[in-house]
Coordinates of N, CA and C (backbone and C1' of nucleotides) in Angstrom, one line a residue:
Chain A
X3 N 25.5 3.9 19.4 CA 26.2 2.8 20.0 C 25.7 2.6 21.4
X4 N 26.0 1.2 22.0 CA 25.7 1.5 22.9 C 26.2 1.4 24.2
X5 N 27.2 2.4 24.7 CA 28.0 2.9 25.2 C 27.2 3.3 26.3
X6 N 27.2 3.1 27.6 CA 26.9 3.8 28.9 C 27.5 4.6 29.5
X7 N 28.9 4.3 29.5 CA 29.7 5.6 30.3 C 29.3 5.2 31.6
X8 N 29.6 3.7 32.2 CA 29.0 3.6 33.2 C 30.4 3.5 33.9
X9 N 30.9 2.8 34.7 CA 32.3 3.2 35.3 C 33.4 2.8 34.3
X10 N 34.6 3.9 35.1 CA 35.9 3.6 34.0 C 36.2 2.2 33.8
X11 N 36.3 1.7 34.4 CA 36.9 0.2 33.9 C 36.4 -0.4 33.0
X12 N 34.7 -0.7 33.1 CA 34.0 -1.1 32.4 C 33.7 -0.4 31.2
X13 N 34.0 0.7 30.7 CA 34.0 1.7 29.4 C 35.1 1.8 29.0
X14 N 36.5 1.8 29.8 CA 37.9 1.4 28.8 C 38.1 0.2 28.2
X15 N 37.4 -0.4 28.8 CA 37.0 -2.2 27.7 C 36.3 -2.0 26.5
X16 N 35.2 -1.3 26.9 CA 33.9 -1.0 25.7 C 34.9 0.3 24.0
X17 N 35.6 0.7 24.9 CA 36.2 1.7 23.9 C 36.7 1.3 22.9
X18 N 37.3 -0.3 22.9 CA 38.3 -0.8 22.8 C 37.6 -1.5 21.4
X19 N 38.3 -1.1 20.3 CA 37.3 -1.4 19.2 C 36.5 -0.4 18.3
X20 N 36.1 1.0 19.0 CA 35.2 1.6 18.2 C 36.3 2.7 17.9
X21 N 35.8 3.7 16.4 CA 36.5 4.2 15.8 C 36.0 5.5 16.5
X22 N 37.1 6.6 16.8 CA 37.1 7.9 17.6 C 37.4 8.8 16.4
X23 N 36.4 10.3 15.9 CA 37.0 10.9 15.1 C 36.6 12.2 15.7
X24 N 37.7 13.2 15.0 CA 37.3 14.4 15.7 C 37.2 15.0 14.1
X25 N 36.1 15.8 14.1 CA 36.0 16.6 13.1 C 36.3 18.5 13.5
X26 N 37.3 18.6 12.2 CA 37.8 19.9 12.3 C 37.3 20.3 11.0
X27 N 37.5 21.8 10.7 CA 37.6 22.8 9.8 C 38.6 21.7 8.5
X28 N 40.0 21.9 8.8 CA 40.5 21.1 8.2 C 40.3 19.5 8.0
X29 N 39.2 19.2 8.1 CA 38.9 17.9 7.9 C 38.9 17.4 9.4
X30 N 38.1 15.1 8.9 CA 38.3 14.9 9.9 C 39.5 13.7 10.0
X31 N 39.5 13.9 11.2 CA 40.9 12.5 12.0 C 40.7 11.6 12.7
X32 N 40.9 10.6 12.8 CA 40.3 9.7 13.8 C 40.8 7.9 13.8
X33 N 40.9 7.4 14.5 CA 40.9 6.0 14.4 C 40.4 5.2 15.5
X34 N 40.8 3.7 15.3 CA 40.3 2.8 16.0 C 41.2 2.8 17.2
X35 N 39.9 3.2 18.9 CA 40.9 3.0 20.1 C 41.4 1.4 20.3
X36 N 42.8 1.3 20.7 CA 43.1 0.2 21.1 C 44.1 0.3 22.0
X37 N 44.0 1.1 22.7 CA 44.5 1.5 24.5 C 43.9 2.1 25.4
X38 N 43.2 2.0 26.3 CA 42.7 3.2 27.3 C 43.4 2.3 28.3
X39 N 43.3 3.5 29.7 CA 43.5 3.3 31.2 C 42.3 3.7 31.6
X40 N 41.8 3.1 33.0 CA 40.6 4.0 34.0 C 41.2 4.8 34.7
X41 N 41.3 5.9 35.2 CA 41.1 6.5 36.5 C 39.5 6.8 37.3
X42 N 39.9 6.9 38.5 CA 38.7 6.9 39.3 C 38.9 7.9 40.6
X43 N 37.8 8.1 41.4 CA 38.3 9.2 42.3 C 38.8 8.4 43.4
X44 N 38.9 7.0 43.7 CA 39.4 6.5 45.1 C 40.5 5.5 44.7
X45 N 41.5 6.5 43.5 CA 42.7 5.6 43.4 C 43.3 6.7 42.9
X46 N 44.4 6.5 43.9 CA 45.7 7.1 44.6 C 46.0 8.0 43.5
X47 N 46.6 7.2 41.6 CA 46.8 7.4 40.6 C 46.1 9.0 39.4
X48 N 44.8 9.1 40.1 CA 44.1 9.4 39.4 C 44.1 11.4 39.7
X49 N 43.8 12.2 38.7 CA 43.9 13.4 39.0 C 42.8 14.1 40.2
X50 N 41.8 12.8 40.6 CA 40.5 13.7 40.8 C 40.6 13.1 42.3
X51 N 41.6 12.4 42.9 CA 41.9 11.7 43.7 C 41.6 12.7 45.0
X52 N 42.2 13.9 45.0 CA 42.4 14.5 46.0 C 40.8 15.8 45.7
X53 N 39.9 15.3 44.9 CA 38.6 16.4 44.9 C 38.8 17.2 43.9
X54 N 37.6 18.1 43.4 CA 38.0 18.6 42.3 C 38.4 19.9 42.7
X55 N 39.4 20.3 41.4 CA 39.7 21.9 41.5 C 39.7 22.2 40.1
X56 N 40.0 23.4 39.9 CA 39.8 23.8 38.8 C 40.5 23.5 37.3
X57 N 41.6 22.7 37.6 CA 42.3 21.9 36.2 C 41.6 20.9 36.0
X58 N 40.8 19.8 37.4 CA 39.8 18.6 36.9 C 38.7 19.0 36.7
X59 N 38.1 20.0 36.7 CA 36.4 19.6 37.1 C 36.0 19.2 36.1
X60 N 36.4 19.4 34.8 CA 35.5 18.3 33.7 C 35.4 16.8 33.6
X61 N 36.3 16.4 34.5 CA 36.2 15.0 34.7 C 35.0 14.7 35.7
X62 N 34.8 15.9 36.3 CA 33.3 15.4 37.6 C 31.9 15.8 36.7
X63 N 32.0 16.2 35.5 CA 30.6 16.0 35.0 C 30.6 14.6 34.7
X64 N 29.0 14.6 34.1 CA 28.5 13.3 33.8 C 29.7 12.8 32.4
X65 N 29.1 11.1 32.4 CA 29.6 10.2 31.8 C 29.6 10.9 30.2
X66 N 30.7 10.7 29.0 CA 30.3 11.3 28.1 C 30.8 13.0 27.6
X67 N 30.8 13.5 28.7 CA 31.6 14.6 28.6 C 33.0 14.4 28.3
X68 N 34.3 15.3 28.1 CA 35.6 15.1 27.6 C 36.3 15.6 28.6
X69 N 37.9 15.4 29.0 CA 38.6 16.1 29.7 C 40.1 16.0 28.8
X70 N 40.5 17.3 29.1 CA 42.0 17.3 28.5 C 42.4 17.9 29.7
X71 N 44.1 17.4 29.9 CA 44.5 17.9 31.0 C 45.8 18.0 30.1
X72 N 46.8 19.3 30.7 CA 48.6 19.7 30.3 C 49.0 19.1 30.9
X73 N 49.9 18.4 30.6 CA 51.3 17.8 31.4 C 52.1 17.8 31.1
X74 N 53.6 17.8 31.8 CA 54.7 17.8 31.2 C 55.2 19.0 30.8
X75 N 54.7 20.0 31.0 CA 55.0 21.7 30.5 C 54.6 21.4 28.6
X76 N 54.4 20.7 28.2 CA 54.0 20.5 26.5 C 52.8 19.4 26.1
X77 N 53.0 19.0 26.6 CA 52.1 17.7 26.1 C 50.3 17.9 26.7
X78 N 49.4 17.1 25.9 CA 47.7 17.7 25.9 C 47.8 16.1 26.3
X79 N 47.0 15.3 27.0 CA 45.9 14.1 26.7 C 44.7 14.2 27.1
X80 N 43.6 13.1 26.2 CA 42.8 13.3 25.9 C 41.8 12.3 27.3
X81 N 40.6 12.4 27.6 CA 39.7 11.5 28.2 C 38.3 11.8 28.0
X82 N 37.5 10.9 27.8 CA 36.5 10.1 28.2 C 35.2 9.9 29.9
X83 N 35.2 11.0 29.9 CA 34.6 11.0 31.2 C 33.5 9.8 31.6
X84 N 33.4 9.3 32.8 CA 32.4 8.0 32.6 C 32.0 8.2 34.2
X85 N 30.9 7.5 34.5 CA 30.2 7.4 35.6 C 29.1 8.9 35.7
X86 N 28.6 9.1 36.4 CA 27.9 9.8 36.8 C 27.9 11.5 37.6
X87 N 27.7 12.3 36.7 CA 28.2 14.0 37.6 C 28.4 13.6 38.9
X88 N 29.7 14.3 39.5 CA 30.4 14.4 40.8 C 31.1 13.5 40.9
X89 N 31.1 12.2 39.9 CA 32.1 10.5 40.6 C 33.5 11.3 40.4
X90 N 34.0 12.3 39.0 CA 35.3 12.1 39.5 C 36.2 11.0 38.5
X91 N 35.7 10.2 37.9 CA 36.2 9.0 36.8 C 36.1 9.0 35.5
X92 N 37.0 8.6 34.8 CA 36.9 8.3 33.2 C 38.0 7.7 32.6
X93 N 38.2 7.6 31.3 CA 39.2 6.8 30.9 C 40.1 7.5 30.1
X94 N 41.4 7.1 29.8 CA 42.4 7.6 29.2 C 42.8 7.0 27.9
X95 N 42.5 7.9 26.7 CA 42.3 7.5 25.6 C 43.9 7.3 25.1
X96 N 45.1 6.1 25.4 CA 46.4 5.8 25.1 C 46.9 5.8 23.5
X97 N 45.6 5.1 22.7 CA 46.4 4.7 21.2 C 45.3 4.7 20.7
X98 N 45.4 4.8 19.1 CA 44.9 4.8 18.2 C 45.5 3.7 16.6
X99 N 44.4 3.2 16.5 CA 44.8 2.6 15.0 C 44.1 3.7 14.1
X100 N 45.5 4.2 13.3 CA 45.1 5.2 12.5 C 44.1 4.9 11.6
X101 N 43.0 5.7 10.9 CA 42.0 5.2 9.9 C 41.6 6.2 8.9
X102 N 41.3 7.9 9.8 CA 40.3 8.7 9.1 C 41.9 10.0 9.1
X103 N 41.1 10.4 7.7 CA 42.2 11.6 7.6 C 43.9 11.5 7.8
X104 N 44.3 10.5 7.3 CA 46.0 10.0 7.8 C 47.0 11.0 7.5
X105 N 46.2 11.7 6.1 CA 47.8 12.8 5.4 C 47.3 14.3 6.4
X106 N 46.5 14.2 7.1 CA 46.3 15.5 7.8 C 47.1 14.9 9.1
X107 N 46.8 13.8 9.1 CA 47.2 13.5 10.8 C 48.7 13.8 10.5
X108 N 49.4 13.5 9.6 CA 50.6 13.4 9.2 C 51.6 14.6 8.9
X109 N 50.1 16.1 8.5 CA 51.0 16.9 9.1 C 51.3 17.5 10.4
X110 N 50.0 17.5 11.1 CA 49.9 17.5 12.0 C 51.2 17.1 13.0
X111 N 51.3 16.0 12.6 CA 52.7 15.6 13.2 C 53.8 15.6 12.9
X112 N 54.2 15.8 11.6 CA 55.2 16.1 11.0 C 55.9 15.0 11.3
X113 N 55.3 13.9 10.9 CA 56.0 12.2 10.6 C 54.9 11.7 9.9
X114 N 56.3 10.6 9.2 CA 55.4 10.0 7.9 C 54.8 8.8 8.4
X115 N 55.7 8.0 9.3 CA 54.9 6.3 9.7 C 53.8 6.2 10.1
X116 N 52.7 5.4 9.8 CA 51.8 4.9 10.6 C 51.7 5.6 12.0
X117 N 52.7 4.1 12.4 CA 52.8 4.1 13.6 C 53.6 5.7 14.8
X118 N 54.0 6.4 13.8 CA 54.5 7.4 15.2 C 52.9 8.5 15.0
X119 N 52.0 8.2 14.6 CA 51.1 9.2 14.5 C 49.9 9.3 15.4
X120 N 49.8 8.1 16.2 CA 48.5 8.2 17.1 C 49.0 6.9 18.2
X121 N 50.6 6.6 18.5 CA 50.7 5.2 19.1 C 51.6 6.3 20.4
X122 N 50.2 6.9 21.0 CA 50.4 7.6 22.6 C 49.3 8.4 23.0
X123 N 49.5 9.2 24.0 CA 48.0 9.9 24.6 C 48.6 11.1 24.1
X124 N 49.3 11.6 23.9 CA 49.9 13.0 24.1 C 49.9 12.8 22.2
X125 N 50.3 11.7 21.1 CA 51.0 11.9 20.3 C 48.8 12.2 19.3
X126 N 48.3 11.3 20.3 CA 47.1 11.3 19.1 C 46.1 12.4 19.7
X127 N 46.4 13.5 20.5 CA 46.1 14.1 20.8 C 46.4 15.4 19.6
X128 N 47.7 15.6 19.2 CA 48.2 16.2 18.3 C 47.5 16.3 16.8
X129 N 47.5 14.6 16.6 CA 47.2 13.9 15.3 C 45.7 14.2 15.2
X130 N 44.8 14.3 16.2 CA 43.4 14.8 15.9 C 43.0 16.1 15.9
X131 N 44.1 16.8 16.8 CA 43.9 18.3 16.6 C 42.8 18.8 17.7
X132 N 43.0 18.1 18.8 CA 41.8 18.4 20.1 C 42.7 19.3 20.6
X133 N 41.7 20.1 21.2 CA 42.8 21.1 22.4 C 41.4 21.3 23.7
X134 N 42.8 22.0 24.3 CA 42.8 22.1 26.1 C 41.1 22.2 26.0
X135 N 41.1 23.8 24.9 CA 39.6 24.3 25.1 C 38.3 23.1 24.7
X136 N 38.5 22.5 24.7 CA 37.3 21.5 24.5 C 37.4 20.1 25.7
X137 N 38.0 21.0 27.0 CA 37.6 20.2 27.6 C 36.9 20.5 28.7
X138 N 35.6 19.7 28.6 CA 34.2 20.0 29.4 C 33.3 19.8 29.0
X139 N 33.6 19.7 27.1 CA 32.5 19.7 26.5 C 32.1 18.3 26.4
X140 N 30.7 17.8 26.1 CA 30.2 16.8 25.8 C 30.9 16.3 24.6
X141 N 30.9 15.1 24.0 CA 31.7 14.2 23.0 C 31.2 14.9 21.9
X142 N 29.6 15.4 21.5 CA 29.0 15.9 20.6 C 29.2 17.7 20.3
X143 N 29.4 18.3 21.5 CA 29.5 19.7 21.3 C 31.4 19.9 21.0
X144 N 32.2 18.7 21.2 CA 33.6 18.8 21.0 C 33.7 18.3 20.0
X145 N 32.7 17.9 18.6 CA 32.6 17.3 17.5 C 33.5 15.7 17.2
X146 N 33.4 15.4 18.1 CA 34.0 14.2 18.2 C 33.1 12.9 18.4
X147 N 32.9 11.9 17.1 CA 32.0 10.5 17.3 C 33.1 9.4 17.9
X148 N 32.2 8.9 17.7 CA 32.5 7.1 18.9 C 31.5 6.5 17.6
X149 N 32.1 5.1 17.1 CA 31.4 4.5 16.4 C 32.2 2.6 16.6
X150 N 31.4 1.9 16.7 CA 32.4 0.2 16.9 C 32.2 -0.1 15.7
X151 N 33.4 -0.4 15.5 CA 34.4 -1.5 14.0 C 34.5 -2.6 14.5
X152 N 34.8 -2.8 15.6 CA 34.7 -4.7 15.8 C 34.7 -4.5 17.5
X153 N 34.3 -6.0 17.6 CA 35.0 -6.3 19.0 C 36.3 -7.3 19.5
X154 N 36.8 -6.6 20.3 CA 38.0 -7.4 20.0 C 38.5 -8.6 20.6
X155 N 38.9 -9.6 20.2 CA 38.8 -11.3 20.4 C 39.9 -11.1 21.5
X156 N 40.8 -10.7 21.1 CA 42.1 -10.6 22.5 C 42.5 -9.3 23.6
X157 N 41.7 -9.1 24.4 CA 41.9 -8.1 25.1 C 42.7 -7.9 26.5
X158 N 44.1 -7.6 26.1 CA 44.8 -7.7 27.5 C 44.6 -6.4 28.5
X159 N 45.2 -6.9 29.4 CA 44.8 -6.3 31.0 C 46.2 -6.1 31.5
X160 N 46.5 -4.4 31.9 CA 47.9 -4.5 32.6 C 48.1 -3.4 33.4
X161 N 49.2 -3.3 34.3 CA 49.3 -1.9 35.5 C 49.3 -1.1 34.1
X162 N 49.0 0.3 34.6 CA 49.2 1.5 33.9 C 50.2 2.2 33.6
X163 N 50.6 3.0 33.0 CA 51.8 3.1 32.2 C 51.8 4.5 33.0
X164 N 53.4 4.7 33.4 CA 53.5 6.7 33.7 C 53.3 7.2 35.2
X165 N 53.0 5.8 35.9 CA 52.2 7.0 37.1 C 53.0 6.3 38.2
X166 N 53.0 7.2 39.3 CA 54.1 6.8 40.9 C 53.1 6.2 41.4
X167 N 51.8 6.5 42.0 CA 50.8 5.8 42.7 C 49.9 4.5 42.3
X168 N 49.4 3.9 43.0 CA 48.6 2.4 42.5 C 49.1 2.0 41.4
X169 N 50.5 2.1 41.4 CA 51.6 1.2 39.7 C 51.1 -0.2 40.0
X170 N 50.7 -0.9 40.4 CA 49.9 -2.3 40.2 C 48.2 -2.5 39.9
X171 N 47.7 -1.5 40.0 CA 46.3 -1.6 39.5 C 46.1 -2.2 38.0
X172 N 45.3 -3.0 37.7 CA 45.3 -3.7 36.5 C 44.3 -3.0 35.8
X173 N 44.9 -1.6 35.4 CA 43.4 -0.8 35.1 C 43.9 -0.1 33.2
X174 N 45.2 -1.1 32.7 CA 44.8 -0.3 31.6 C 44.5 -2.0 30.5
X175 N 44.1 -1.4 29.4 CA 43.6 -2.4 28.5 C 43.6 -2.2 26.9
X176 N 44.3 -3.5 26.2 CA 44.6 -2.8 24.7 C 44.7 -4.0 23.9
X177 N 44.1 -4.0 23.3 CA 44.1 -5.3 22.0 C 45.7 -5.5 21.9
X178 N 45.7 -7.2 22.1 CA 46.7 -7.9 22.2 C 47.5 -7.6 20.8
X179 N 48.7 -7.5 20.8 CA 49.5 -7.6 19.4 C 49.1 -6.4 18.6
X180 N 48.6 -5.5 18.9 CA 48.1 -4.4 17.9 C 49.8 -3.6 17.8
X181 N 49.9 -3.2 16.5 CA 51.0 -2.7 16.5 C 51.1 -0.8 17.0
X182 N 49.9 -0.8 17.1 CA 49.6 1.1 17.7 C 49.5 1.0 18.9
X183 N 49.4 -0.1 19.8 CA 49.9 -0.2 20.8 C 51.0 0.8 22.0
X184 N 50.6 1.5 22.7 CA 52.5 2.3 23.4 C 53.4 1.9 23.9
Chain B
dA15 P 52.8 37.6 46.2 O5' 53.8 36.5 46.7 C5' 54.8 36.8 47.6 C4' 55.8 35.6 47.7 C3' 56.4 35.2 46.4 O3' 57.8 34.8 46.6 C1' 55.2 33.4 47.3
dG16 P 58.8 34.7 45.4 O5' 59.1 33.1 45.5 C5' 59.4 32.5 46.8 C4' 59.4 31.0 46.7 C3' 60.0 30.5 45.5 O3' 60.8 29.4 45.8 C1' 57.8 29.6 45.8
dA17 P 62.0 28.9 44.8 O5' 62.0 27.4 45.2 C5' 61.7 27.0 46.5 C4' 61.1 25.6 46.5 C3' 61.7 24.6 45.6 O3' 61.8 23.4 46.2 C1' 59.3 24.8 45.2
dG18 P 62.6 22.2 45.6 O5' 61.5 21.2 45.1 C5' 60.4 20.9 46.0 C4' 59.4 20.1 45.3 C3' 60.0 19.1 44.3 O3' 59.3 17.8 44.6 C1' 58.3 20.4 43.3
dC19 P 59.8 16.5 43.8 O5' 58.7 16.3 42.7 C5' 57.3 16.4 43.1 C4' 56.4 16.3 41.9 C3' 57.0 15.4 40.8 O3' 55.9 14.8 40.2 C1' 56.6 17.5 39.9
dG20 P 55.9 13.2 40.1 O5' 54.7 13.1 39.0 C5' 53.4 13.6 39.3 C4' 52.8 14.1 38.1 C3' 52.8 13.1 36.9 O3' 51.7 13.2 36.1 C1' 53.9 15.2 36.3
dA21 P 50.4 12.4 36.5 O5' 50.3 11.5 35.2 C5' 51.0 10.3 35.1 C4' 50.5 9.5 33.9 C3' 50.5 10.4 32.6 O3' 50.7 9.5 31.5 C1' 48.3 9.8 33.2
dT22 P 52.3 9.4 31.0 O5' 52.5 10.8 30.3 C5' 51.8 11.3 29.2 C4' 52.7 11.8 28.1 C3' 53.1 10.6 27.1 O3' 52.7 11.0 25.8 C1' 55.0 12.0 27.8
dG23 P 53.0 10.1 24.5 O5' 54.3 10.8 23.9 C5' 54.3 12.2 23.7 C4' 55.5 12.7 23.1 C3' 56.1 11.9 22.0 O3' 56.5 12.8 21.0 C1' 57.7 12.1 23.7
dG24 P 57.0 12.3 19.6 O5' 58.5 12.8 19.6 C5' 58.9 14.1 19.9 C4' 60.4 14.2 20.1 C3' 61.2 13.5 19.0 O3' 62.2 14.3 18.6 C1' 61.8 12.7 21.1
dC25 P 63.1 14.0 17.3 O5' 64.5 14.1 17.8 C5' 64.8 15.0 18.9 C4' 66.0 14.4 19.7 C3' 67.1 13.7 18.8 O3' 68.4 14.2 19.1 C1' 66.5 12.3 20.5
dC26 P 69.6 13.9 18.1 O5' 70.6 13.2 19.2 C5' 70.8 13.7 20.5 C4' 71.4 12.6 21.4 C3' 72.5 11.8 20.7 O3' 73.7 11.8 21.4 C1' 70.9 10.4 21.7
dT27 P 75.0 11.2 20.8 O5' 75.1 9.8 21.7 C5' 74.9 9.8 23.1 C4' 75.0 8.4 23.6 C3' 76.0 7.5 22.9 O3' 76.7 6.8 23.9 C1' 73.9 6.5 22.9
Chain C
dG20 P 64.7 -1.6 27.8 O5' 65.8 -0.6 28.2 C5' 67.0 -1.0 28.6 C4' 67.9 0.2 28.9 C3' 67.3 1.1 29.9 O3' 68.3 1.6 30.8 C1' 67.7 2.3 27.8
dG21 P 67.9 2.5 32.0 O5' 68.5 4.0 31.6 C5' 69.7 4.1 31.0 C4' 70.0 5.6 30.6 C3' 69.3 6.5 31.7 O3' 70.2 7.6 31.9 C1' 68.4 7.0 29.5
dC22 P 70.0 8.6 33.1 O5' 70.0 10.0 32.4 C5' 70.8 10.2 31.3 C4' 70.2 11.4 30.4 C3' 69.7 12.5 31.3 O3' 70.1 13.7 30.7 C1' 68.0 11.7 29.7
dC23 P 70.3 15.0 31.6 O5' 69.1 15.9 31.0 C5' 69.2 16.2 29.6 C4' 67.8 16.8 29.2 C3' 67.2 17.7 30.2 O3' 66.5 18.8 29.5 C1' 65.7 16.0 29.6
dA24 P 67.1 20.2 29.6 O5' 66.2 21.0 28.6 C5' 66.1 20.6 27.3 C4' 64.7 20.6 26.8 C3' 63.9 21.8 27.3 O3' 63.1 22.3 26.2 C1' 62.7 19.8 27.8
dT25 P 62.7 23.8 26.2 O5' 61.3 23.8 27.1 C5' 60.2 23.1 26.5 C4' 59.1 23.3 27.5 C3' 59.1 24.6 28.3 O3' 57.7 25.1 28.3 C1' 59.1 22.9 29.8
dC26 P 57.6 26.7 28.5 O5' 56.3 26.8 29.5 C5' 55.2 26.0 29.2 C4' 54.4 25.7 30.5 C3' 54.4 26.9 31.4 O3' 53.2 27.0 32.1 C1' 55.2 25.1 32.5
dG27 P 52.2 28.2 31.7 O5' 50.8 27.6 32.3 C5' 50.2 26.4 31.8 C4' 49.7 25.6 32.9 C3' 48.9 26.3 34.0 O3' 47.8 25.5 34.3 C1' 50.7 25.1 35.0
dC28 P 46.7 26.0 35.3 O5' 46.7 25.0 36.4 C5' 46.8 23.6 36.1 C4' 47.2 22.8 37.3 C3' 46.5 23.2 38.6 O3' 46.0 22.0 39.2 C1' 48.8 23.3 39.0
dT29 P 45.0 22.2 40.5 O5' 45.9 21.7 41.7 C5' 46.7 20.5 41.5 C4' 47.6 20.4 42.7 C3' 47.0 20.8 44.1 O3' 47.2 19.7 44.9 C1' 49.0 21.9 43.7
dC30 P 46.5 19.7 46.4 O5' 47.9 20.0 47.3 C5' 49.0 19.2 47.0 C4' 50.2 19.8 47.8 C3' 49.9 20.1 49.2 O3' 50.9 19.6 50.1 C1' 50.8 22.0 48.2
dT31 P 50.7 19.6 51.7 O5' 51.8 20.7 52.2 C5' 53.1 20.6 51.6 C4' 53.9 21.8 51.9 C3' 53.7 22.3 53.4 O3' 55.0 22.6 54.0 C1' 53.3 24.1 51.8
dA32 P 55.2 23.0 55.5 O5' 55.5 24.6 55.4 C5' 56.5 25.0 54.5 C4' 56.5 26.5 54.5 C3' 56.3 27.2 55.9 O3' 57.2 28.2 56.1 C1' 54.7 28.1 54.3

DNA sequence: AGAGCGATGGCCT
DNA sequence: GGCCATCGCTCTA
């Protein structure tokens, strides 16, 4: 595909449409992204804001690499690192339209609907079975593809969901009407 | 050394 | 819509 990983904003657009799988032992899981946010290192919002330490630095490798960060004392989310080793930027992988492996994802989660199985960052984090330890790794060494199913005709643009700082930045993006939506 | 808090989700009303 | 569980990281002292 052809995906640059060139800055976040410009690659949370690009994401938007291709199908994300992670392959495990137990099979694989995956669906079509239809939410990300950017972060960057010169907004307020972003973890890498204040320089790297040792819970971001996988966000300061190159474009293409993965970062998972803990929050909330339970919750894993997943990212997409973009720009170039040291920027400090990537995107935040929000939702998923379920596709690959649904009755795994489902135990995984221990719900049956569709929709409660990959319609969050923290929920489809679960549903694909990524952990902390695979973050740093490249998209290929964390066995996870990127492949585009469509592009999408209606692509809205809105502040980002969750955060105290830059709450007006117009930096997240998610196919209009999609019902996996957060 | 310790307090404060977070790129959330689930359950209750 | 609102509340709160839960804990590692960051900042301040």
């Amino acid at each position: 595909m052809q995906l640059g990983f060139d800055s976040a904003p410009e690659t949370a657009r690009q994401l938007l449409g291709c199908e994300l799988v992670h392959f495990t032992p137990e099979g694989p899981t995956g669906g079509i992204i239809v939410e990300t946010e950017a972060y960057s290192s010169d907004d307020a919002a972003s973890h890498t804001y204040n320089g790297q330490t040792a819970r971001n630095a996988a966000m300061f490798k190159a474009g293409g690499h993965i970062y998972v960060y803990f929050t909330y004392g339970m919750h894993y989310c997943f990212n997409i690192v973009t720009g170039e080793e040291g920027n400090g930027q990537g995107v935040l992988i929000r939702a998923l339209e379920p596709t690959v492996g649904i009755d795994l994802m489902r135990q995984r989660r221990a719900k049956e609907a569709l929709t409660d199985l990959t319609s969050g960052p923290a929920k489809l984090v679960q549903a694909l079975g990524i952990t902390i330890a695979q973050s740093g790794l490249s998209l290929a060494d964390a066995q996870i593809s990127l492949k585009r199913k469509f592009t999408p005709k209606d692509i809205a643009v809105s502040p980002r969901r969750g955060i105290k700082k830059a709450v007006d930045a117009p930096l997240r993006f998610y196919v209009r009407d999609n019902p996996f939506v957060s």
